[in-house]
Amino acid sequence: MPQMAAVPENHSHVLAEFDCLDPLLSALRLDSGRLKCTCLGVSRKWLALGTSAGGLHLIQKEGWKQRLILTHKEGSVVQVACCPHDEDFVAVATGQGLVVVWELQLERRGRPERVSVSWEHRGQAVTALCWDASALRVFVGDAGGKVSFLRAASSKTGKGSGFVIFPVQTVTTVDSRVVQLGYQDGRLLVSSLSRCYLCDTEREKFWRVGNKERDGEYGACFFPQNKGLLVGQPPLLYSARPGSRIWEASFNGEVLSTHQFKQPLACPPLPLIPYRDEPQHYNPLPRSPQSMAFSKLLYLGDQNLLTWTHSAIYIFTPQNGQVLLWTEVKDLVDIAVYRNDLFCLHGSGRLSHLSLLSAERCVERLLRRESWPVAAMVCCMFQHAITTGRARKAIPIDRLEHLRSQLSSSTHPELTGQLEEILAKLEPLDSACSSRRSSISSHESFNVLDCGIYRVISRRGSQSDEETSSIINHSMSEEERLKEFSFVQEEDAVDPDPHGSERTEAERSEQGVPFHLPLSFRHKPPRIALQAVRDSVSSFVKKTTEKINTLQMNSELWHLPEFRDSGHPEISASCSEETDNEVSNEMPNAEADMQALRSATERAISQIQDPLVLLDPGCLGETLHKWLTVLQGILGPEELRSAAAALSSGSEPGEEKADYLNSGQQDGSSFSSGEPTESITEERKEESGEREEKEDTCEMKPDRSNGSHPVPVRAESPEPLPSDLVEGLSQLATLYTEMSCFRNQEKEEASCTVFLRSYFFLLDHERVRRMCLMCYSDQPEVQSSFVEAMQDLTQSSKVVEVIQRGDLLRSLRSLRELQPWSAPPLLAHLHRLYEKHGEAAVRSFTQFYPTITPADVMTMAQQSHFLAYLDNLVQSQTEEHRLSFLQCLLEPESLRQDWLELALTHDAPQRCDTISPDGHPRWHSHCFRWGYGRLLSLLIRLPADVASKQKMAECCRSHGYWTGFIFLCCELQRREEALTTICQLDDIGLLEEADGVVPQTLEEWKLLIQSSQRCSRAADSEQVTGLNGSSSSGGGSINPENLTLMLARAAGPDRALAVLEECRVQLVLSPHSKLVCELLRVTETRQRAMIQTMLERCDRFLWSQHA
């Protein structure tokens, strides 16, 4: 046997066949040439098989036992569909066009019953069946393009109820044969030979999915998103296109993207895994790109899409546009799926049962069936999936070793060798350091202590002895490096025994491995100790350099010759004594700084509690500036500390209120013009250069200060602070940012940004987020600084690793696991998601409301992306609560106009299509589809003042949104303008609909009739096409005759004709209109007579009671 080729690492799933259904077909006698299986359906419990003789076999999937057979004399069974949520109902279509709904009544142990029958498609071939399980109705499509539904009138819903509401109704008739039907959440998806249609069955509205036509059998299906990750999101829909393309569209039929699978399908196919015979060898040679028509699309398993041709099965993951796998299967006719199970009907009448599962699960099932060679071949093909630590949950190491023992080296030499190589690469379960643990598990026995350390019991003479010595040497080298970091007090301690280290090393060598295994579990030295070391060294260098510079600046000592000989020892001795004293006083100085900061903080808080100070902005700002001067000298950045030191040394006490932020933006040379300040600045620069290496070792967080902003973000305190002091500092620092302290400065945005970046470790994150939204919404520098700081704080989160991998669904799942959410960290993660995925990520942010508000998304996303988010957020509410919900989002109310203009300019018709050159509405231009029409209808219905309504009406008129313009004109009592617009649109449905504009007075009727006479000629000459280039399907045209009939119904035919004469309209009524007027006269006469009779009877009754 040749060596098995390994599949690429991007393939992780296979199609496997674990059951043979040939004995079942033989028992049903469906394997003969006379009787064949013609169609199939599947549900959780049943496998339904239709036959050419008109029989329907219901097979129980558990044990493959036949439970029922239903017979039909109306021809062979051509379509079958099991109700997905009620196993007691099955729909069947026969060759003569009959559609039957059966109620099996298995729970009551009764006989199956035909609860509904439809001959609506008599003489036509039924091509598709689809269930609406919530209403117990079946949608039917045929070769003539007719789509109807059949309601199941069962004992569960009441048999009489179904017939009262017409159990069989025609939904629509499309232009060509129906290829596939789908139903989801009140929407019916119809895929024909030329187009894909979307129907709202409750409101009886239709949309076309996309604008381009096609010619051939192309399927379409819904793609639910409410299972698992994107709970509450509306489903997507996918529609096949020519050339191995698939459209992805929203639940409203708007095409979002086009997936190209022609080039991805150039990869070689994966072999089908049988449980009896050996699978075909994987051929790694690439194929040519495949351009094909996907005749049907099915939702499979967890976020997968299935399609097939007569010779292959294709499975895609449309969320990332990848091909999960494709496998060659011969002579395919039809496929029915349930979860991850595929039931295939072949041209010869044979059935096959395939399962989609991961490679490790496939190996596990093969091992349970003792199919040793097949399991070994799958292991060799999917080495990348079998060797990972995650696969140990399904196939432990001992089972793979047992598999190796079951293979004979004489019959399968190549397979045995490859399996040996795989066993050498295996990683243990959830391996963090796979190579070391795999070697330990192979050669040593170990147990895990409570602290997480692996205690290994060494076997003498094993390979682990060499690893033990290397681990001990590694631990000793780490401990020697840790000895370099010690406190200053340890230098004054008594020298230890010089032989102590030797005894320690000896003890270590005797104790051996159990106490020196992985140092990754050893605790790191405390951060406080590292900070103390850094501060003490830097302070020592600073003060020593200052004294040396002071001595060098005294030129008289160097010009006198006697000092050159005898002065040096005294100076050096004094310097050494002062240095020792300063080193010994390092900790008291730090404590003094903390004490000074604590006293300044307490003093500022006590002053702020005084109402006279709190309510006076000047006094409050002065108090905060005094406290800020102390904070700057102790916890400020190095540049600002230098500025504060220079100002405090060179200025008088009255000048200490100078603004520190301005000094922080200047160069170090501009602090002072004196020589001592220049020397201090140079010393600071030298000191910072000497401290870079130590700061690199101490700071564990990545530095993001290399960006465009010169001030780095400080997300952690440079000094260890007591918890009680941190609370007061955070209160004052946050108050300083929220105050108008920055209003007096010339560069407000820069000043706020510098303060936020310098003292972010003291700020309340939630209050700063709200401040950025309310005060600095128009200043992106402040917003970006806040987001950058929050991203620094959340950099160590595990969610960041998931987001960086680029899988949107896994990222959202990780974010959902972080509940309960905090807005600032969640906002940082969402910024990362948006940078990675763009609009697709923004559409999923609705699930994080109200933690993340629309104001947060508005500052993050582009306008078009924010509009998609807002529309999804509003549509996620129930219909009766959408208007109030949208109103609560408008803070401030000025956002109403901004959002309205945004919705009118995105995904909208061209203005030339809706507005004529003279500014009037074009004929039937209100029928054009507005991408955010539902959001627009809600925005114009929000309560507002007259000025706002007028502004909104003018905006709708200028953009050609005529339905909104008419509605606003009615609210503003500009009914004449609304009626004139309706006449120009020439759609009588705008008058007759439930929310239409009906004339209320005879003057309005006269205006309407006169306007219709003027507009009729222009409409006849224009006659533009409607939506998507087709003729509009709106109501009838507005002309004097139709308006006369409407007026006749409202006020009577005689009054209507009188109004025509007053308007001087010469109108000759058609015979139909004359007949309607006569009927109205008769009806009016009879109503008057009936009313008169009822009044007389009431009068007689009252007189009789009075007598």
PDB file of N, CA and C in Angstrom, residues 368-430:
ATOM      1  N   ARG A 368     -14.712   2.461  17.751  1.00  0.00           N
ATOM      2  CA  ARG A 368     -15.769   1.732  18.436  1.00  0.00           C
ATOM      3  C   ARG A 368     -16.326   0.597  17.568  1.00  0.00           C
ATOM      4  N   ARG A 369     -16.303   0.799  16.244  1.00  0.00           N
ATOM      5  CA  ARG A 369     -16.769  -0.245  15.330  1.00  0.00           C
ATOM      6  C   ARG A 369     -15.662  -1.229  14.973  1.00  0.00           C
ATOM      7  N   GLU A 370     -14.461  -1.023  15.532  1.00  0.00           N
ATOM      8  CA  GLU A 370     -13.312  -1.898  15.301  1.00  0.00           C
ATOM      9  C   GLU A 370     -12.926  -1.944  13.831  1.00  0.00           C
ATOM     10  N   SER A 371     -13.067  -0.814  13.149  1.00  0.00           N
ATOM     11  CA  SER A 371     -12.607  -0.709  11.760  1.00  0.00           C
ATOM     12  C   SER A 371     -11.175  -0.184  11.795  1.00  0.00           C
ATOM     13  N   TRP A 372     -10.243  -1.065  12.117  1.00  0.00           N
ATOM     14  CA  TRP A 372      -8.869  -0.649  12.408  1.00  0.00           C
ATOM     15  C   TRP A 372      -8.160  -0.038  11.209  1.00  0.00           C
ATOM     16  N   PRO A 373      -8.158  -0.662  10.027  1.00  0.00           N
ATOM     17  CA  PRO A 373      -7.421  -0.028   8.912  1.00  0.00           C
ATOM     18  C   PRO A 373      -8.002   1.323   8.487  1.00  0.00           C
ATOM     19  N   VAL A 374      -9.329   1.413   8.484  1.00  0.00           N
ATOM     20  CA  VAL A 374      -9.940   2.682   8.084  1.00  0.00           C
ATOM     21  C   VAL A 374      -9.607   3.774   9.094  1.00  0.00           C
ATOM     22  N   ALA A 375      -9.663   3.446  10.379  1.00  0.00           N
ATOM     23  CA  ALA A 375      -9.329   4.435  11.410  1.00  0.00           C
ATOM     24  C   ALA A 375      -7.876   4.884  11.279  1.00  0.00           C
ATOM     25  N   ALA A 376      -6.976   3.950  10.996  1.00  0.00           N
ATOM     26  CA  ALA A 376      -5.575   4.321  10.836  1.00  0.00           C
ATOM     27  C   ALA A 376      -5.369   5.211   9.616  1.00  0.00           C
ATOM     28  N   MET A 377      -6.080   4.940   8.537  1.00  0.00           N
ATOM     29  CA  MET A 377      -5.929   5.770   7.336  1.00  0.00           C
ATOM     30  C   MET A 377      -6.445   7.188   7.585  1.00  0.00           C
ATOM     31  N   VAL A 378      -7.542   7.324   8.344  1.00  0.00           N
ATOM     32  CA  VAL A 378      -8.033   8.660   8.684  1.00  0.00           C
ATOM     33  C   VAL A 378      -7.027   9.387   9.562  1.00  0.00           C
ATOM     34  N   CYS A 379      -6.402   8.689  10.495  1.00  0.00           N
ATOM     35  CA  CYS A 379      -5.367   9.305  11.330  1.00  0.00           C
ATOM     36  C   CYS A 379      -4.212   9.822  10.482  1.00  0.00           C
ATOM     37  N   CYS A 380      -3.819   9.041   9.485  1.00  0.00           N
ATOM     38  CA  CYS A 380      -2.693   9.456   8.643  1.00  0.00           C
ATOM     39  C   CYS A 380      -3.065  10.632   7.750  1.00  0.00           C
ATOM     40  N   MET A 381      -4.300  10.674   7.289  1.00  0.00           N
ATOM     41  CA  MET A 381      -4.705  11.791   6.440  1.00  0.00           C
ATOM     42  C   MET A 381      -4.858  13.082   7.232  1.00  0.00           C
ATOM     43  N   PHE A 382      -5.393  13.006   8.457  1.00  0.00           N
ATOM     44  CA  PHE A 382      -5.646  14.199   9.283  1.00  0.00           C
ATOM     45  C   PHE A 382      -4.677  14.234  10.461  1.00  0.00           C
ATOM     46  N   GLN A 383      -3.384  14.211  10.146  1.00  0.00           N
ATOM     47  CA  GLN A 383      -2.387  14.224  11.212  1.00  0.00           C
ATOM     48  C   GLN A 383      -2.457  15.504  12.036  1.00  0.00           C
ATOM     49  N   HIS A 384      -2.713  16.639  11.394  1.00  0.00           N
ATOM     50  CA  HIS A 384      -2.721  17.910  12.113  1.00  0.00           C
ATOM     51  C   HIS A 384      -3.841  17.979  13.137  1.00  0.00           C
ATOM     52  N   ALA A 385      -4.952  17.264  12.910  1.00  0.00           N
ATOM     53  CA  ALA A 385      -6.062  17.280  13.864  1.00  0.00           C
ATOM     54  C   ALA A 385      -5.909  16.202  14.932  1.00  0.00           C
ATOM     55  N   ILE A 386      -5.265  15.099  14.594  1.00  0.00           N
ATOM     56  CA  ILE A 386      -5.159  13.993  15.545  1.00  0.00           C
ATOM     57  C   ILE A 386      -4.077  14.263  16.586  1.00  0.00           C
ATOM     58  N   THR A 387      -3.014  14.948  16.210  1.00  0.00           N
ATOM     59  CA  THR A 387      -1.886  15.141  17.131  1.00  0.00           C
ATOM     60  C   THR A 387      -2.119  16.254  18.141  1.00  0.00           C
ATOM     61  N   THR A 388      -3.125  17.096  17.973  1.00  0.00           N
ATOM     62  CA  THR A 388      -3.331  18.202  18.914  1.00  0.00           C
ATOM     63  C   THR A 388      -3.835  17.688  20.255  1.00  0.00           C
ATOM     64  N   GLY A 389      -3.610  18.503  21.293  1.00  0.00           N
ATOM     65  CA  GLY A 389      -4.071  18.127  22.625  1.00  0.00           C
ATOM     66  C   GLY A 389      -5.580  18.084  22.736  1.00  0.00           C
ATOM     67  N   ARG A 390      -6.287  18.869  21.934  1.00  0.00           N
ATOM     68  CA  ARG A 390      -7.744  18.889  21.985  1.00  0.00           C
ATOM     69  C   ARG A 390      -8.329  17.545  21.555  1.00  0.00           C
ATOM     70  N   ALA A 391      -7.641  16.839  20.678  1.00  0.00           N
ATOM     71  CA  ALA A 391      -8.156  15.561  20.198  1.00  0.00           C
ATOM     72  C   ALA A 391      -8.077  14.458  21.238  1.00  0.00           C
ATOM     73  N   ARG A 392      -7.344  14.679  22.343  1.00  0.00           N
ATOM     74  CA  ARG A 392      -7.236  13.643  23.360  1.00  0.00           C
ATOM     75  C   ARG A 392      -8.554  13.395  24.084  1.00  0.00           C
ATOM     76  N   LYS A 393      -9.482  14.364  24.039  1.00  0.00           N
ATOM     77  CA  LYS A 393     -10.771  14.114  24.655  1.00  0.00           C
ATOM     78  C   LYS A 393     -11.535  13.024  23.936  1.00  0.00           C
ATOM     79  N   ALA A 394     -11.426  12.952  22.629  1.00  0.00           N
ATOM     80  CA  ALA A 394     -12.138  11.947  21.843  1.00  0.00           C
ATOM     81  C   ALA A 394     -11.338  10.658  21.698  1.00  0.00           C
ATOM     82  N   ILE A 395     -10.033  10.792  21.448  1.00  0.00           N
ATOM     83  CA  ILE A 395      -9.194   9.598  21.233  1.00  0.00           C
ATOM     84  C   ILE A 395      -7.959   9.713  22.133  1.00  0.00           C
ATOM     85  N   PRO A 396      -8.011   9.134  23.322  1.00  0.00           N
ATOM     86  CA  PRO A 396      -6.829   9.160  24.204  1.00  0.00           C
ATOM     87  C   PRO A 396      -5.657   8.418  23.581  1.00  0.00           C
ATOM     88  N   ILE A 397      -4.511   8.622  24.189  1.00  0.00           N
ATOM     89  CA  ILE A 397      -3.290   8.004  23.668  1.00  0.00           C
ATOM     90  C   ILE A 397      -3.361   6.483  23.728  1.00  0.00           C
ATOM     91  N   ASP A 398      -3.946   5.952  24.808  1.00  0.00           N
ATOM     92  CA  ASP A 398      -3.977   4.484  24.932  1.00  0.00           C
ATOM     93  C   ASP A 398      -4.829   3.840  23.826  1.00  0.00           C
ATOM     94  N   ARG A 399      -5.857   4.548  23.366  1.00  0.00           N
ATOM     95  CA  ARG A 399      -6.669   3.971  22.288  1.00  0.00           C
ATOM     96  C   ARG A 399      -5.904   3.976  20.973  1.00  0.00           C
ATOM     97  N   LEU A 400      -5.117   5.018  20.740  1.00  0.00           N
ATOM     98  CA  LEU A 400      -4.291   5.017  19.531  1.00  0.00           C
ATOM     99  C   LEU A 400      -3.212   3.943  19.610  1.00  0.00           C
ATOM    100  N   GLU A 401      -2.641   3.742  20.774  1.00  0.00           N
ATOM    101  CA  GLU A 401      -1.662   2.659  20.907  1.00  0.00           C
ATOM    102  C   GLU A 401      -2.323   1.302  20.694  1.00  0.00           C
ATOM    103  N   HIS A 402      -3.580   1.182  21.169  1.00  0.00           N
ATOM    104  CA  HIS A 402      -4.308  -0.063  20.912  1.00  0.00           C
ATOM    105  C   HIS A 402      -4.568  -0.232  19.419  1.00  0.00           C
ATOM    106  N   LEU A 403      -4.854   0.866  18.722  1.00  0.00           N
ATOM    107  CA  LEU A 403      -5.038   0.795  17.275  1.00  0.00           C
ATOM    108  C   LEU A 403      -3.763   0.320  16.592  1.00  0.00           C
ATOM    109  N   ARG A 404      -2.624   0.822  17.047  1.00  0.00           N
ATOM    110  CA  ARG A 404      -1.363   0.385  16.452  1.00  0.00           C
ATOM    111  C   ARG A 404      -1.137  -1.101  16.672  1.00  0.00           C
ATOM    112  N   SER A 405      -1.515  -1.604  17.837  1.00  0.00           N
ATOM    113  CA  SER A 405      -1.316  -3.030  18.112  1.00  0.00           C
ATOM    114  C   SER A 405      -2.221  -3.923  17.270  1.00  0.00           C
ATOM    115  N   GLN A 406      -3.362  -3.360  16.807  1.00  0.00           N
ATOM    116  CA  GLN A 406      -4.279  -4.166  16.011  1.00  0.00           C
ATOM    117  C   GLN A 406      -3.858  -4.266  14.540  1.00  0.00           C
ATOM    118  N   LEU A 407      -2.937  -3.412  14.113  1.00  0.00           N
ATOM    119  CA  LEU A 407      -2.478  -3.456  12.720  1.00  0.00           C
ATOM    120  C   LEU A 407      -1.307  -4.416  12.589  1.00  0.00           C
ATOM    121  N   SER A 408      -1.327  -5.138  11.525  1.00  0.00           N
ATOM    122  CA  SER A 408      -0.247  -6.091  11.269  1.00  0.00           C
ATOM    123  C   SER A 408       0.803  -5.416  10.389  1.00  0.00           C
ATOM    124  N   SER A 409       2.031  -5.513  10.814  1.00  0.00           N
ATOM    125  CA  SER A 409       3.117  -4.916  10.034  1.00  0.00           C
ATOM    126  C   SER A 409       3.331  -5.622   8.705  1.00  0.00           C
ATOM    127  N   SER A 410       2.847  -6.832   8.579  1.00  0.00           N
ATOM    128  CA  SER A 410       3.035  -7.561   7.323  1.00  0.00           C
ATOM    129  C   SER A 410       2.000  -7.155   6.283  1.00  0.00           C
ATOM    130  N   THR A 411       0.755  -6.933   6.734  1.00  0.00           N
ATOM    131  CA  THR A 411      -0.303  -6.562   5.784  1.00  0.00           C
ATOM    132  C   THR A 411      -0.375  -5.056   5.547  1.00  0.00           C
ATOM    133  N   HIS A 412      -0.033  -4.245   6.545  1.00  0.00           N
ATOM    134  CA  HIS A 412      -0.103  -2.785   6.417  1.00  0.00           C
ATOM    135  C   HIS A 412       1.217  -2.180   6.888  1.00  0.00           C
ATOM    136  N   PRO A 413       2.301  -2.418   6.175  1.00  0.00           N
ATOM    137  CA  PRO A 413       3.595  -1.893   6.662  1.00  0.00           C
ATOM    138  C   PRO A 413       3.674  -0.367   6.593  1.00  0.00           C
ATOM    139  N   GLU A 414       3.223   0.242   5.481  1.00  0.00           N
ATOM    140  CA  GLU A 414       3.299   1.693   5.356  1.00  0.00           C
ATOM    141  C   GLU A 414       2.374   2.385   6.364  1.00  0.00           C
ATOM    142  N   LEU A 415       1.207   1.803   6.554  1.00  0.00           N
ATOM    143  CA  LEU A 415       0.247   2.389   7.487  1.00  0.00           C
ATOM    144  C   LEU A 415       0.758   2.309   8.917  1.00  0.00           C
ATOM    145  N   THR A 416       1.386   1.210   9.269  1.00  0.00           N
ATOM    146  CA  THR A 416       1.943   1.065  10.619  1.00  0.00           C
ATOM    147  C   THR A 416       3.066   2.063  10.858  1.00  0.00           C
ATOM    148  N   GLY A 417       3.920   2.253   9.857  1.00  0.00           N
ATOM    149  CA  GLY A 417       5.004   3.221  10.016  1.00  0.00           C
ATOM    150  C   GLY A 417       4.491   4.648  10.182  1.00  0.00           C
ATOM    151  N   GLN A 418       3.510   4.999   9.389  1.00  0.00           N
ATOM    152  CA  GLN A 418       2.965   6.347   9.525  1.00  0.00           C
ATOM    153  C   GLN A 418       2.301   6.545  10.887  1.00  0.00           C
ATOM    154  N   LEU A 419       1.630   5.521  11.377  1.00  0.00           N
ATOM    155  CA  LEU A 419       0.984   5.629  12.684  1.00  0.00           C
ATOM    156  C   LEU A 419       2.011   5.751  13.795  1.00  0.00           C
ATOM    157  N   GLU A 420       3.147   5.117  13.647  1.00  0.00           N
ATOM    158  CA  GLU A 420       4.227   5.266  14.625  1.00  0.00           C
ATOM    159  C   GLU A 420       4.706   6.720  14.669  1.00  0.00           C
ATOM    160  N   GLU A 421       4.857   7.332  13.503  1.00  0.00           N
ATOM    161  CA  GLU A 421       5.286   8.740  13.475  1.00  0.00           C
ATOM    162  C   GLU A 421       4.247   9.652  14.130  1.00  0.00           C
ATOM    163  N   ILE A 422       2.975   9.346  13.937  1.00  0.00           N
ATOM    164  CA  ILE A 422       1.926  10.166  14.550  1.00  0.00           C
ATOM    165  C   ILE A 422       1.960  10.015  16.061  1.00  0.00           C
ATOM    166  N   LEU A 423       2.159   8.799  16.563  1.00  0.00           N
ATOM    167  CA  LEU A 423       2.216   8.593  18.009  1.00  0.00           C
ATOM    168  C   LEU A 423       3.371   9.346  18.643  1.00  0.00           C
ATOM    169  N   ALA A 424       4.434   9.520  17.892  1.00  0.00           N
ATOM    170  CA  ALA A 424       5.573  10.268  18.430  1.00  0.00           C
ATOM    171  C   ALA A 424       5.288  11.768  18.519  1.00  0.00           C
ATOM    172  N   LYS A 425       4.316  12.250  17.747  1.00  0.00           N
ATOM    173  CA  LYS A 425       4.003  13.686  17.747  1.00  0.00           C
ATOM    174  C   LYS A 425       2.820  14.039  18.633  1.00  0.00           C
ATOM    175  N   LEU A 426       2.217  13.069  19.304  1.00  0.00           N
ATOM    176  CA  LEU A 426       0.987  13.342  20.039  1.00  0.00           C
ATOM    177  C   LEU A 426       1.225  14.322  21.175  1.00  0.00           C
ATOM    178  N   GLU A 427       0.261  15.195  21.393  1.00  0.00           N
ATOM    179  CA  GLU A 427       0.277  16.133  22.509  1.00  0.00           C
ATOM    180  C   GLU A 427      -0.743  15.678  23.540  1.00  0.00           C
ATOM    181  N   PRO A 428      -0.449  15.867  24.827  1.00  0.00           N
ATOM    182  CA  PRO A 428      -1.422  15.483  25.858  1.00  0.00           C
ATOM    183  C   PRO A 428      -2.608  16.422  25.874  1.00  0.00           C
ATOM    184  N   LEU A 429      -3.615  16.091  26.672  1.00  0.00           N
ATOM    185  CA  LEU A 429      -4.849  16.879  26.758  1.00  0.00           C
ATOM    186  C   LEU A 429      -4.561  18.268  27.285  1.00  0.00           C
ATOM    187  N   ASP A 430      -5.057  19.322  26.552  1.00  0.00           N
ATOM    188  CA  ASP A 430      -4.921  20.723  26.947  1.00  0.00           C
ATOM    189  C   ASP A 430      -3.476  21.069  27.254  1.00  0.00           C
TER     190      ASP A 430
END
